[in-house]
mmCIF file of C-alpha atoms in Angstrom:
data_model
loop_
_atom_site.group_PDB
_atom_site.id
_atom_site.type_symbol
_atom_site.label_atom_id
_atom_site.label_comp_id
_atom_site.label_asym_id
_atom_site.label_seq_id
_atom_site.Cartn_x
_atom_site.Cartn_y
_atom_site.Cartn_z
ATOM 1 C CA UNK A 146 -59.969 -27.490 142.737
ATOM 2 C CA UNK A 147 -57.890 -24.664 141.059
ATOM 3 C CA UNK A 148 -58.568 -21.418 141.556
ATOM 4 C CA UNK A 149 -58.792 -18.248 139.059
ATOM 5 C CA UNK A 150 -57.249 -15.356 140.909
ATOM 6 C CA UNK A 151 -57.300 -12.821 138.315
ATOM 7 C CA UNK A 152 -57.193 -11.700 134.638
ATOM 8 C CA UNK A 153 -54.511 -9.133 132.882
ATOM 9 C CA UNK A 154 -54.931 -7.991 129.914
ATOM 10 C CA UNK A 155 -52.077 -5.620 128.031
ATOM 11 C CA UNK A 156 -50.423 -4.836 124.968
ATOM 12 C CA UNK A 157 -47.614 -6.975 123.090
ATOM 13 C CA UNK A 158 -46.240 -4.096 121.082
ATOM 14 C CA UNK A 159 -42.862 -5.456 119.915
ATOM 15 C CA UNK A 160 -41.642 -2.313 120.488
ATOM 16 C CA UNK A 161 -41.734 -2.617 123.877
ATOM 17 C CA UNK A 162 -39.297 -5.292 124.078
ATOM 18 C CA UNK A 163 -36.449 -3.239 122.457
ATOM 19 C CA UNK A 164 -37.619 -0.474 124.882
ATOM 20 C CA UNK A 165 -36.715 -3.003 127.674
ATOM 21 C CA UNK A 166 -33.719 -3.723 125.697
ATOM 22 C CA UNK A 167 -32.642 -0.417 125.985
ATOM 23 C CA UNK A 168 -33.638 0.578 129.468
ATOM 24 C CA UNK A 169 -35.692 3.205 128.081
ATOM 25 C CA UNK A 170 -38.534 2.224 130.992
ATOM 26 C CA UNK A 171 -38.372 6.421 131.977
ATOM 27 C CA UNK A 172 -37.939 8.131 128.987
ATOM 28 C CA UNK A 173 -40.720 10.229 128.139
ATOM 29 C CA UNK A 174 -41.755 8.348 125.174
ATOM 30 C CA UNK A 175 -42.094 5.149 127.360
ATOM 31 C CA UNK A 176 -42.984 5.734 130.702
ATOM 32 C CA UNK A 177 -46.738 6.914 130.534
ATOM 33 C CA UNK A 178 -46.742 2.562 129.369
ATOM 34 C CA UNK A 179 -44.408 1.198 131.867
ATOM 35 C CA UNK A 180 -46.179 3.019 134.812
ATOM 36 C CA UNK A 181 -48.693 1.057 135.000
ATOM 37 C CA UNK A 182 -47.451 -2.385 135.555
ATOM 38 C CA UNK A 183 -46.076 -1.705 139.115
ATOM 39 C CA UNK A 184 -49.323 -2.183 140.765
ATOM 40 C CA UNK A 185 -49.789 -5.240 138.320
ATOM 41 C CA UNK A 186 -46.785 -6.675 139.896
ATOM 42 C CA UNK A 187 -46.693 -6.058 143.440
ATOM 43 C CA UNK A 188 -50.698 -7.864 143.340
ATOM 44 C CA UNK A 189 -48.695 -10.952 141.369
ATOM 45 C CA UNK A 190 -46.219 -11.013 144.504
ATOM 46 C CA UNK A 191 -49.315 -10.935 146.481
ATOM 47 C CA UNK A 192 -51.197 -13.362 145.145
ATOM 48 C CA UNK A 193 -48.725 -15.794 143.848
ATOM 49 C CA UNK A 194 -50.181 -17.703 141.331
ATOM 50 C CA UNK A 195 -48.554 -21.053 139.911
ATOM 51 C CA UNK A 196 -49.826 -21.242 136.472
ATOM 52 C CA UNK A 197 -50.384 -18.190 133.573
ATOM 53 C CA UNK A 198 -53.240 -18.910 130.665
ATOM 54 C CA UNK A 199 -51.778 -16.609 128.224
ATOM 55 C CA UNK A 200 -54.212 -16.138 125.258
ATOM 56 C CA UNK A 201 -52.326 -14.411 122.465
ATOM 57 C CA UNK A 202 -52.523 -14.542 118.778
ATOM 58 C CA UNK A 203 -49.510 -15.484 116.584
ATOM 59 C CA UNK A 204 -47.675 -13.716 114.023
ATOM 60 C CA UNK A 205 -46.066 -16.395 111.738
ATOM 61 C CA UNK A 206 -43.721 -17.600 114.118
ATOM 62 C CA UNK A 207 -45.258 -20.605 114.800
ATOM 63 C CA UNK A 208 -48.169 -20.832 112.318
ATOM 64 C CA UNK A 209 -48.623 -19.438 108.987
ATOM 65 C CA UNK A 210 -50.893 -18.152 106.475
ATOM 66 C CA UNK A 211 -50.659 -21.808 104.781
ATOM 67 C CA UNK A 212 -52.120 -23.283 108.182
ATOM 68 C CA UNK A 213 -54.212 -21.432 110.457
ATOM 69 C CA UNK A 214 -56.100 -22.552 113.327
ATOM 70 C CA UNK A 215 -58.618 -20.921 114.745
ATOM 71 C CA UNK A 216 -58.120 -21.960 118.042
ATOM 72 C CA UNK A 217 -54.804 -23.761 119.562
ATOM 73 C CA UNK A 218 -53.625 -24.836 122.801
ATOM 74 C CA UNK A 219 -50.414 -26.076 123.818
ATOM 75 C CA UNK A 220 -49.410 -29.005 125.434
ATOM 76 C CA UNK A 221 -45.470 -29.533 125.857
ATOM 77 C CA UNK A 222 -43.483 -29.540 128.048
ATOM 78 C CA UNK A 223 -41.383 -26.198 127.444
ATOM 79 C CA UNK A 224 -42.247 -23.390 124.657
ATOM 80 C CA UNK A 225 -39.182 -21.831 122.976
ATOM 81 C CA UNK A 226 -39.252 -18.136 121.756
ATOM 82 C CA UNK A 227 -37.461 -17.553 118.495
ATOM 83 C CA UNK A 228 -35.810 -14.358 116.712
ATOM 84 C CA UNK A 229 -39.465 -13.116 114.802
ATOM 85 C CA UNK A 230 -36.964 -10.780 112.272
ATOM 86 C CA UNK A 231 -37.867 -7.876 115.294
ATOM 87 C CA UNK A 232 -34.258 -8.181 117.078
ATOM 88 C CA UNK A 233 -35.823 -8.839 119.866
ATOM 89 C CA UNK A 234 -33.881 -10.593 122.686
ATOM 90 C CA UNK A 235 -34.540 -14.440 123.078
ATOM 91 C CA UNK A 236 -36.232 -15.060 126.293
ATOM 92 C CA UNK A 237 -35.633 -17.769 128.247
ATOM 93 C CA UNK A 238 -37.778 -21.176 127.651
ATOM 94 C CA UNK A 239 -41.311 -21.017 129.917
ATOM 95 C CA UNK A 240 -42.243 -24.609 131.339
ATOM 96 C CA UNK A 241 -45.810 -25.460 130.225
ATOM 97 C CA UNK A 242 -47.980 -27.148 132.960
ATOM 98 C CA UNK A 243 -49.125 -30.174 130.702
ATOM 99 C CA UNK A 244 -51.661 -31.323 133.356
ATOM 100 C CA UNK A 245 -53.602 -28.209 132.800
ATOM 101 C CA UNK A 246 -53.178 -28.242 128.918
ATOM 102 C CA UNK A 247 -54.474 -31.797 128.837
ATOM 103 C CA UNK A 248 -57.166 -30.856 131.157
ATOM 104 C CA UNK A 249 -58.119 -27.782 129.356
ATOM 105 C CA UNK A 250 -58.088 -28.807 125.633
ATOM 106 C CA UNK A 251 -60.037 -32.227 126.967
ATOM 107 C CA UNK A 252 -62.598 -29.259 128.777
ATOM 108 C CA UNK A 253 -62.689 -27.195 125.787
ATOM 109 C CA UNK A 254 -63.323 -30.315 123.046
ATOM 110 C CA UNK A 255 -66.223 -31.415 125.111
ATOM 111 C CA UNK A 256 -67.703 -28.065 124.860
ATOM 112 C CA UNK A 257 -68.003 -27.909 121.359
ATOM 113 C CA UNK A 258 -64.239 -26.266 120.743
ATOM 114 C CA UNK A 259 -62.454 -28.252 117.398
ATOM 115 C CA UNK A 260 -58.873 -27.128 118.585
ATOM 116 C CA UNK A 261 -55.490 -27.506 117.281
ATOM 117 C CA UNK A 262 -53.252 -29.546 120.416
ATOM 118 C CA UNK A 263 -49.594 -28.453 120.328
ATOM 119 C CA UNK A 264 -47.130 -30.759 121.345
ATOM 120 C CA UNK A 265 -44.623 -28.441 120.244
ATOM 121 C CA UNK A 266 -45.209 -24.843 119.994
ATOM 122 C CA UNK A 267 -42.898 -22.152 119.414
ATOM 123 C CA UNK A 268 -44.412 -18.297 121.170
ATOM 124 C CA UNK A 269 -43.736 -14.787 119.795
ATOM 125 C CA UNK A 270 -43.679 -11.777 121.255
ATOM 126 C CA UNK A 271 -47.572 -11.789 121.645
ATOM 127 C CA UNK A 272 -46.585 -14.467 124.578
ATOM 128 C CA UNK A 273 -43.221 -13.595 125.696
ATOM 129 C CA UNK A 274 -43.233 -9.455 126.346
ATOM 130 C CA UNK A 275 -46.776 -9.549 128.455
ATOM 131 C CA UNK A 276 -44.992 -12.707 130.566
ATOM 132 C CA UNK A 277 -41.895 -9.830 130.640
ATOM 133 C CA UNK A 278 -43.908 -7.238 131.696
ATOM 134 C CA UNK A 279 -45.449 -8.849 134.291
ATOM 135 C CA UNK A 280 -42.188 -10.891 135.507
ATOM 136 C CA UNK A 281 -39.382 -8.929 134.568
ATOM 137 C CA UNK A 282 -36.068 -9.982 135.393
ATOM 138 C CA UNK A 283 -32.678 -8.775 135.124
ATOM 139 C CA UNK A 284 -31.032 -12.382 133.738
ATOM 140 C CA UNK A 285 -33.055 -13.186 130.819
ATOM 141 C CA UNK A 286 -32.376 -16.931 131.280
ATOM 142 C CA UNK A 287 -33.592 -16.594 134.769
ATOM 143 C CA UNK A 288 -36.333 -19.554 135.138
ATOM 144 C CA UNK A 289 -40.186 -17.925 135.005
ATOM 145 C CA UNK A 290 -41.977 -18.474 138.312
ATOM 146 C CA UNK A 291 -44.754 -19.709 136.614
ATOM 147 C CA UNK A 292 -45.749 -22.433 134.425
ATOM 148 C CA UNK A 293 -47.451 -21.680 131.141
ATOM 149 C CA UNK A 294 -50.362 -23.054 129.337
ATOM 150 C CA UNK A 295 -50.508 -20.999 125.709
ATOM 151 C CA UNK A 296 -53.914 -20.503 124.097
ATOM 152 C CA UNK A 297 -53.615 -19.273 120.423
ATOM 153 C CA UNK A 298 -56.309 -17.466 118.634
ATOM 154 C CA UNK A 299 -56.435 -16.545 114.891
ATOM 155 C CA UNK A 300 -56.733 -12.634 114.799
ATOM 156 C CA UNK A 301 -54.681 -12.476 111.338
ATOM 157 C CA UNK A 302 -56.371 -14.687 108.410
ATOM 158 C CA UNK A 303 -60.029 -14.006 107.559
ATOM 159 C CA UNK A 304 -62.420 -16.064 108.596
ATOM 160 C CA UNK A 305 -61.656 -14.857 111.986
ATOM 161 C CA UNK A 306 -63.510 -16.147 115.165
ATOM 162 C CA UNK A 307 -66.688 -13.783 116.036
ATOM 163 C CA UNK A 308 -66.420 -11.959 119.490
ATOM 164 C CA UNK A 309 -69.567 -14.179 120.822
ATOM 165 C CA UNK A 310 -67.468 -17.692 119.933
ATOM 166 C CA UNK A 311 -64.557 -15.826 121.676
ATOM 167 C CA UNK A 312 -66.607 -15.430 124.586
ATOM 168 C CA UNK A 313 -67.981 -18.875 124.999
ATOM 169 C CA UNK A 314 -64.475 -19.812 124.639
ATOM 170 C CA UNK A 315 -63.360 -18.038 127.641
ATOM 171 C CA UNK A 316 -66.232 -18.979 129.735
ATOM 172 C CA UNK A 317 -65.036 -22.837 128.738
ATOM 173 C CA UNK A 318 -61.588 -21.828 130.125
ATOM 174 C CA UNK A 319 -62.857 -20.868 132.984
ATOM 175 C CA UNK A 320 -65.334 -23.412 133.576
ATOM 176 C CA UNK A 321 -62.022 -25.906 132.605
ATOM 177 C CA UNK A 322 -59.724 -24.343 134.952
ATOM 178 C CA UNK A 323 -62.350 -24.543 137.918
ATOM 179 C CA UNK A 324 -63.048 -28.186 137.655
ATOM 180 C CA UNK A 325 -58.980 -28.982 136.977
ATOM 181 C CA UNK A 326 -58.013 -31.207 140.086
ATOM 182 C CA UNK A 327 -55.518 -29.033 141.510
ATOM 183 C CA UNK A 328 -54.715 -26.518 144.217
ATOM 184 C CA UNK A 329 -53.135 -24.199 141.961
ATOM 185 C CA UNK A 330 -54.016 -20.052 141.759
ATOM 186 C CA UNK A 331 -54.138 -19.979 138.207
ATOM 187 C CA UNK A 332 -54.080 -15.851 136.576
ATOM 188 C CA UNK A 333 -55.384 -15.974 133.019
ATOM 189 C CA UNK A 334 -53.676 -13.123 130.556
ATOM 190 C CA UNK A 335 -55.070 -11.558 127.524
ATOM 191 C CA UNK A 336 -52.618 -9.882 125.235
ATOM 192 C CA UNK A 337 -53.395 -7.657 121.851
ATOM 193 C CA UNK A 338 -54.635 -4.281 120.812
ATOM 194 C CA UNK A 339 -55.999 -1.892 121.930
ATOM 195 C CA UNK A 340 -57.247 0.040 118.488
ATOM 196 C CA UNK A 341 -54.088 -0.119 115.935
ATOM 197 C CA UNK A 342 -53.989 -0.309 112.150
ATOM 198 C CA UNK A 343 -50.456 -0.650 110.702
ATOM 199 C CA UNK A 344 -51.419 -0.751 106.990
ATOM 200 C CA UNK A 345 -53.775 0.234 104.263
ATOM 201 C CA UNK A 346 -55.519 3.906 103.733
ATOM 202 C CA UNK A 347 -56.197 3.960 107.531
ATOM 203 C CA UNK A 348 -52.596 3.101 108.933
ATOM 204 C CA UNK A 349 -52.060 4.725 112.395
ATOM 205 C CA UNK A 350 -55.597 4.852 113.202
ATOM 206 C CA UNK A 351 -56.568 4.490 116.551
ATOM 207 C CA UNK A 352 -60.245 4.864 118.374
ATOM 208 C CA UNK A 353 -59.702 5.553 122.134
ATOM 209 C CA UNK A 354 -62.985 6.648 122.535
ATOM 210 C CA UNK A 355 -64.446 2.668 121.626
ATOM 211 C CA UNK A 356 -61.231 1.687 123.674
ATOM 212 C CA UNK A 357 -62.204 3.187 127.038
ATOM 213 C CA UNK A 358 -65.408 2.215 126.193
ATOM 214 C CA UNK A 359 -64.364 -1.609 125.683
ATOM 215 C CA UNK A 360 -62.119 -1.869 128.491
ATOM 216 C CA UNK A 361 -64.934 -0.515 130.748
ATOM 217 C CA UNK A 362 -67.602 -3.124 129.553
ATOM 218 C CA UNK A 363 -65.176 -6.027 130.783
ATOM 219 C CA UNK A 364 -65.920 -4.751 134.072
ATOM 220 C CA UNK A 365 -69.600 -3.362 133.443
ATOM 221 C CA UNK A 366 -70.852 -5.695 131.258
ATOM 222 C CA UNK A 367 -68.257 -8.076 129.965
ATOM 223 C CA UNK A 368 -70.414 -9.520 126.594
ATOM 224 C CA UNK A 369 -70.936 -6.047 125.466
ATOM 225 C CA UNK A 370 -68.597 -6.606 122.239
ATOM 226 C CA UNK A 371 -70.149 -9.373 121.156
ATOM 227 C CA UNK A 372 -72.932 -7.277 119.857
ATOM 228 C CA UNK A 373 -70.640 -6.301 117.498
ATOM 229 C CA UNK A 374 -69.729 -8.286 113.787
ATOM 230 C CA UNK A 375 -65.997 -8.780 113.133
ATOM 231 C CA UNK A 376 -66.194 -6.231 110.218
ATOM 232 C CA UNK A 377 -67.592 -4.059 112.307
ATOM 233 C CA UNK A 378 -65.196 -4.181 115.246
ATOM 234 C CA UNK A 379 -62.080 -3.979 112.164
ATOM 235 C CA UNK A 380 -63.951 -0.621 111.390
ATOM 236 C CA UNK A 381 -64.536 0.470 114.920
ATOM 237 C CA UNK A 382 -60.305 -0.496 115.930
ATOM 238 C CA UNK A 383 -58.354 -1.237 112.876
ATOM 239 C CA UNK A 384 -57.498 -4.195 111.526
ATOM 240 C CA UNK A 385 -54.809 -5.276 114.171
ATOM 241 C CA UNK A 386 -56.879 -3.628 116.922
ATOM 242 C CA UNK A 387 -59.158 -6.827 116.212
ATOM 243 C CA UNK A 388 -56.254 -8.203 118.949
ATOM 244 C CA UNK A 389 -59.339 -7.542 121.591
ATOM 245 C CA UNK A 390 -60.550 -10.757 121.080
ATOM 246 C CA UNK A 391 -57.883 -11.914 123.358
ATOM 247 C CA UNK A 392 -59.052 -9.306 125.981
ATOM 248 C CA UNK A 393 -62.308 -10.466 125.649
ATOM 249 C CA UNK A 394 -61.591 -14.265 125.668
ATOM 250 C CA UNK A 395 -59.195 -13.264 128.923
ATOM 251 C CA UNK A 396 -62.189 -11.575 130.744
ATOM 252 C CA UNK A 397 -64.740 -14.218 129.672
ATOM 253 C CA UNK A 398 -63.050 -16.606 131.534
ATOM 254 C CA UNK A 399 -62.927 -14.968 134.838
ATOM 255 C CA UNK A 400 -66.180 -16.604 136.581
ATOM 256 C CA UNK A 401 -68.874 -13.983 137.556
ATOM 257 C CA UNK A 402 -68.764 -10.405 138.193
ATOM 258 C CA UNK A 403 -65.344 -8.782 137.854
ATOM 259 C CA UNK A 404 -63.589 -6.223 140.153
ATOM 260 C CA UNK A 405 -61.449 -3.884 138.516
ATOM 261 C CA UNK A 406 -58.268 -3.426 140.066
ATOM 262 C CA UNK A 407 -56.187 -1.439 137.868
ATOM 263 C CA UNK A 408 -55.729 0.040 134.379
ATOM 264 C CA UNK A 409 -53.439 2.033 132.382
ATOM 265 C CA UNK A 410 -54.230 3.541 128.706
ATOM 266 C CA UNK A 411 -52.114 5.203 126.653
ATOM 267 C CA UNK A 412 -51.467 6.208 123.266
ATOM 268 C CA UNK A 413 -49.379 5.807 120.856
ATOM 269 C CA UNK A 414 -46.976 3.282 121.226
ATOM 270 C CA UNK A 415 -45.848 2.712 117.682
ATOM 271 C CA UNK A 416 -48.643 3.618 116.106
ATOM 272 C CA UNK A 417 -50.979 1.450 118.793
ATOM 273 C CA UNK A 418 -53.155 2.629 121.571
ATOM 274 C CA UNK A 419 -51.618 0.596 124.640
ATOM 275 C CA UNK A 420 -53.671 -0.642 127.349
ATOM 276 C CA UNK A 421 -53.893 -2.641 130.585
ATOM 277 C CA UNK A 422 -56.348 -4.039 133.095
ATOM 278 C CA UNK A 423 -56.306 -5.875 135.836
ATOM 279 C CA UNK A 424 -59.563 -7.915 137.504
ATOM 280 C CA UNK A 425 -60.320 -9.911 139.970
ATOM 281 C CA UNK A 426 -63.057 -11.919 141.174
#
């Protein structure tokens, strides 16, 4: 059966992809973020794993305010990224693994999940700089070294999914991805947040004292945050900062007790605290 090696969970500021743009990895602005992810990498070339679950939310790219799901999953073959109006550079197509998608969203109905399939799915840069973080490569057509299996959640149109449906929904991924009939190592990547609000009476707020707080319950005790209401966790992180669903979802569906093998936090990053973690079984 496949194995879970791992969950990562980090920021998708689009910022940071102009940063990369730019080479800007060790200017003083940017490199308190980009020092973390060497450790990040060097355990990916250890542990090699075939197949990234990257749960991110969307930003219009692919759906809109006119259709929302709460929950998608994607099932083609390849998944195109697409100028979002950020200027961000297009990044080369990442191959899905369709036996997993099909596997997953078959795991994931059967447990009580009404998903949206995608047999075409455009990603944003909630998918594509985490996958560029992690992998980075000088030819940005270079082929990724692992395929992809995109899980969508709605953080941006109210109703939004509660933190304890988010969590079941993890623990389904994980429970799908254990039973898949395969040999592959399979890392699972949560991308969002940490606390941000970019609008309103509050814009630039960030909490990093409910952010180190949060990022040390995924290890401690990983259902801590679903104590919390929606409304509550918008007024504890800002309304984007609600983007740690995805972290949550991410750490839910690594099986069991968690060991935590590195994290970074830092803020701001364009108005966003920036974090990363990375566990382990």
């Amino acid at each position: 059966m496949a194995k879970i090696v791992g969950a990562i969970t980090t920021s998708h500021v689009p910022a940071i992809g102009r940063a990369i743009a730019k080479d800007l990895q060790n200017d003083p602005y940017w490199k308190p973020f980009f020092d973390g992810f060497p450790p990040v990498r060097q355990w990916l070339d250890e542990v090699k794993p075939d197949v990234a679950v990257v749960i991110y939310n969307d930003h219009g790219l692919n759906f809109f305010l006119d259709k929302m799901p709460t929950f998608a999953v994607g099932a083609a073959p390849h998944y195109h990224h697409a100028d979002e109006g950020w200027g961000l550079a297009t990044a080369a197509p990442f191959q899905g693994n369709q036996d997993l998608s099909w596997h997953l969203i078959n795991g994931l109905v059967a447990d009580g999940f009404d998903i949206t399939t995608c047999q075409e799915m455009l990603v944003d840069h909630a998918f594509c700089l985490p996958m560029d973080l992690l992998w980075p490569h000088s030819d940005p057509q270079a082929t990724w070294p692992v395929t992809t299996v995109p899980v969508c959640l709605n953080t941006v149109q109210f109703p939004l999914p509660t933190a304890a449906r988010c969590f079941a929904l993890g623990e389904a991924i994980g429970r799908a991805i254990t039973c898949w009939d395969s040999d592959a190592r399979v890392v699972v990547v949560g991308t969002g947040g940490l606390s941000h609000q970019l609008d309103g009476q509050r814009a630039g707020f960030i909490n990093k004292a409910f952010d180190l707080e949060f990022m040390h319950s995924l290890v401690s005790d990983p259902a801590w945050a679903t104590r919390f209401s929606i409304h509550e966790l918008v007024e504890k992180v800002g309304t984007q900062g609600i983007e740690l669903l995805m972290w949550l979802t991410a750490r839910a569906a690594l099986p069991g007790p968690a060991r935590l093998l590195h994290s970074n936090y830092h803020i701001p990053i364009s108005n966003t605290a920036a974090g990363l973690m990375l566990m382990a079984p």
